[in-house]
One Martini backbone bead per residue (centre of mass of N, CA, C, O) as a GRO file, in nm:
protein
  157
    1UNK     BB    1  -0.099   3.748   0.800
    2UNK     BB    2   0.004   4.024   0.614
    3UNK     BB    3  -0.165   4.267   0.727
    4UNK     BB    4  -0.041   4.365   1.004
    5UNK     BB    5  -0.131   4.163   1.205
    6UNK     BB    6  -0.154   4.034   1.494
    7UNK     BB    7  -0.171   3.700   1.604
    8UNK     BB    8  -0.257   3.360   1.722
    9UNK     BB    9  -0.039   3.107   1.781
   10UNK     BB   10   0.006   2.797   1.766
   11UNK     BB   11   0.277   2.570   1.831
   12UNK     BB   12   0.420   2.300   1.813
   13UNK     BB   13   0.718   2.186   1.823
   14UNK     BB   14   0.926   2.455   1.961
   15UNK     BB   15   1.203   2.310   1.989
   16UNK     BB   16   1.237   2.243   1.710
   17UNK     BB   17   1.343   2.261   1.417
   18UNK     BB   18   1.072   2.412   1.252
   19UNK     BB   19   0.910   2.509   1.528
   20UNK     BB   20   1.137   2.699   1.602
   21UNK     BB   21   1.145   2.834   1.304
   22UNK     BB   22   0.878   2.931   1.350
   23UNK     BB   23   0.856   3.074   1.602
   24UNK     BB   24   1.047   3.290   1.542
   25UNK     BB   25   0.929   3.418   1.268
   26UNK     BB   26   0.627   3.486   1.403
   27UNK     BB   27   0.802   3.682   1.618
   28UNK     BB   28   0.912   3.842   1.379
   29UNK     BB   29   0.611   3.947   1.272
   30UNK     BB   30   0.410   3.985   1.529
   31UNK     BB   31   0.351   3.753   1.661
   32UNK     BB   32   0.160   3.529   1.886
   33UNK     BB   33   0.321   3.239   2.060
   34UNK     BB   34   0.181   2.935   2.150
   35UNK     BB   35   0.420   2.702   2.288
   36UNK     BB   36   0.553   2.316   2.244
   37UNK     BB   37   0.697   2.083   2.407
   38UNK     BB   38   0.921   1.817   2.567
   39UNK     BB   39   1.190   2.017   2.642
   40UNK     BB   40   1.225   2.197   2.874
   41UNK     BB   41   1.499   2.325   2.800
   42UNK     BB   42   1.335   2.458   2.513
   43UNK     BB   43   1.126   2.637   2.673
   44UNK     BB   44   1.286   2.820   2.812
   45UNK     BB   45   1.471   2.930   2.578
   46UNK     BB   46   1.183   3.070   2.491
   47UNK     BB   47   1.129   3.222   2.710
   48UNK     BB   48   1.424   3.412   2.710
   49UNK     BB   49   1.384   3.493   2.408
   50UNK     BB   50   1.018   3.504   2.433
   51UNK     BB   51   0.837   3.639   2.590
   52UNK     BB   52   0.605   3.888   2.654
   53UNK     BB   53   0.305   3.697   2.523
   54UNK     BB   54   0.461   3.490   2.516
   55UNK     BB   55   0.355   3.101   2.542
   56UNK     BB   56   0.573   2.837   2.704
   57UNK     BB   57   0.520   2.435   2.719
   58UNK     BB   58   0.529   2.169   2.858
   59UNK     BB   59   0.422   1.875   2.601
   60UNK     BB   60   0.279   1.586   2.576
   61UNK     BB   61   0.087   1.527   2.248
   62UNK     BB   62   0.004   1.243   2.366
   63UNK     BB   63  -0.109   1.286   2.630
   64UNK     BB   64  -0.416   1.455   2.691
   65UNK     BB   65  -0.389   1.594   2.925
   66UNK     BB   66  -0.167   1.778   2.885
   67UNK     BB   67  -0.333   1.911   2.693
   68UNK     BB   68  -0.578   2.019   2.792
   69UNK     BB   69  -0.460   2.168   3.014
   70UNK     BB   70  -0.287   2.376   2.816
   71UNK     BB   71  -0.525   2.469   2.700
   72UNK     BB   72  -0.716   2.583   2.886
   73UNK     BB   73  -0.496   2.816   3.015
   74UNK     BB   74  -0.488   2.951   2.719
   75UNK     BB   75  -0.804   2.998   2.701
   76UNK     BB   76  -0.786   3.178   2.957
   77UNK     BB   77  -0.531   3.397   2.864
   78UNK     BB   78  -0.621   3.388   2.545
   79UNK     BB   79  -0.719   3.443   2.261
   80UNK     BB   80  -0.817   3.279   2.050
   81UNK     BB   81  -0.674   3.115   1.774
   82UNK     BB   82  -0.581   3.197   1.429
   83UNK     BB   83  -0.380   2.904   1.471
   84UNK     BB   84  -0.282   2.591   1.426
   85UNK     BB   85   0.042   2.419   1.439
   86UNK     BB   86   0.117   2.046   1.405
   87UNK     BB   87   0.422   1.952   1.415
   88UNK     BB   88   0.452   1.736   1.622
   89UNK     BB   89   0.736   1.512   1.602
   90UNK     BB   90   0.856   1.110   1.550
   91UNK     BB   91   1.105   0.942   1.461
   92UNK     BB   92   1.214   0.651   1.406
   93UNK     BB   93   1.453   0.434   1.382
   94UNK     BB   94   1.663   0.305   1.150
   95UNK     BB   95   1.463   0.046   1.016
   96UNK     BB   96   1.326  -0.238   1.004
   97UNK     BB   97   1.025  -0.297   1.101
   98UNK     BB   98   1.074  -0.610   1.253
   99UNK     BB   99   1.318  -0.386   1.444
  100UNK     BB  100   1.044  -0.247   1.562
  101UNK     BB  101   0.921  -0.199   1.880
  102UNK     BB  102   0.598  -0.157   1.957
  103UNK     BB  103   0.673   0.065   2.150
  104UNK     BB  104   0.802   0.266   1.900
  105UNK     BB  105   0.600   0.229   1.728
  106UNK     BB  106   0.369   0.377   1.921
  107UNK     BB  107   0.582   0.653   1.981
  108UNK     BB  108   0.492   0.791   1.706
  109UNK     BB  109   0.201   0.777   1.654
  110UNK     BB  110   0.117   0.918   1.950
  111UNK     BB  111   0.225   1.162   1.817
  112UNK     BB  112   0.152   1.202   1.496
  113UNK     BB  113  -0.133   1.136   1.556
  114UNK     BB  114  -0.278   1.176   1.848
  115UNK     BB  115  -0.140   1.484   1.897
  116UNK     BB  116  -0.330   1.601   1.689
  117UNK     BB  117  -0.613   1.518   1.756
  118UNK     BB  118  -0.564   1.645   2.056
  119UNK     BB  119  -0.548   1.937   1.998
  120UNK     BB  120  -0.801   1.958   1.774
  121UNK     BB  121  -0.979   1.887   2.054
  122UNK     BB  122  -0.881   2.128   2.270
  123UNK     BB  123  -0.906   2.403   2.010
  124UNK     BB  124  -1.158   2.398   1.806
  125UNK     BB  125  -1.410   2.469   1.968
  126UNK     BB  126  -1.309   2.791   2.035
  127UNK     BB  127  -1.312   2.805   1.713
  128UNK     BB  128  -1.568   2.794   1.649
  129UNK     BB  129  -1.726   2.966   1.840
  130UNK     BB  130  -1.566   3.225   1.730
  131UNK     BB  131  -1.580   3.162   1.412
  132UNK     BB  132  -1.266   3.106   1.365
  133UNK     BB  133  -0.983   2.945   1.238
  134UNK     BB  134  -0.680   2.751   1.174
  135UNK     BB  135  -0.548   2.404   1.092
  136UNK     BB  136  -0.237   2.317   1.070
  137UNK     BB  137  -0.104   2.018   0.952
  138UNK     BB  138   0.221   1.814   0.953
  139UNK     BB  139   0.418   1.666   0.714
  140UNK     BB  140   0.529   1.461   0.447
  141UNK     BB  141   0.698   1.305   0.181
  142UNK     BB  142   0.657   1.019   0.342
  143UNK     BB  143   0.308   1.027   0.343
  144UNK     BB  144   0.363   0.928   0.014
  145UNK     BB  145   0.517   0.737   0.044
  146UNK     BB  146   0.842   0.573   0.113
  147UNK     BB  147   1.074   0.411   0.377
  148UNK     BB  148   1.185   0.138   0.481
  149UNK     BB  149   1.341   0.294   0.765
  150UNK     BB  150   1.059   0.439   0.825
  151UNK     BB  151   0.737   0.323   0.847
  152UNK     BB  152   0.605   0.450   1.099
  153UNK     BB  153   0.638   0.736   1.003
  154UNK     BB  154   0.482   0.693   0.707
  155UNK     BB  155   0.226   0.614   0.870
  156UNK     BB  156   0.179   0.882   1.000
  157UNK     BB  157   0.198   1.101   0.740
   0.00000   0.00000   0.00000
């Protein structure tokens, strides 16, 4: 990406943390960002910030409609991503295993598993079509490791 060319990047949760200085940095690069997050409010802010071509979508990567939806309407309106970068992520609140509840291990694992898998599940396809594009999934360093009280972060990662 450094030829001076732009190109079509996705970015998930582009709404906050690395995925949001990933969006300003690869708009100030020249490149055209096709981002989403979870939060109206940090998508306008996006949209208010870097207009068109770039767009910016409310979207929860754990649930596959949603995913799915957005990803048609991008590739019905823009050449295929020459990259899609899988950010969106959520950790548990700090606790030992046996106090984060079902339904916490849940939206966890369903944003961080299922979310990275719906992306790939959604652009993949149009991607190998065209016969170009890469997909960077975003981990941690605790996806290697382990961290007591954030054990189901650390099991999605």
């Amino acid at each position: 990406m450094a030829d001076g060319e732009g190109r079509i990047v996705v970015v998930t949760g582009a709404t906050r943390g690395i995925g949001s200085a990933l969006t300003h940095r690869l708009v100030e690069l020249g490149h055209t960002v096709i981002g989403c997050g979870r939060s109206q409010g940090g998508v306008d802010e996006l949209v208010s910030k870097h207009g068109a071509p770039h767009q910016f979508a409310a979207v929860d990567v754990a649930k596959w409609p949603e995913v799915e939806a957005w990803a048609a309407s991008v590739l019905s309106d823009m050449p295929t991503p020459d990259l899609v970068i899988n950010n969106a992520g959520i950790i548990n609140r700090n606790a030992p295993l046996w106090e984060i509840s079902p339904e916490e291990f849940s939206a966890v694992l369903d944003t961080n598993v299922d979310g990275t898998a719906n992306v790939i599940r959604a652009f993949l396809p149009a991607m190998i079509e065209s016969g170009r594009g890469v997909i960077v999934n975003m981990s941690s360093g605790w996806g290697r490791s382990t961290s007591p009280e954030v054990a189901p972060y650390c099991a999605s990662k």
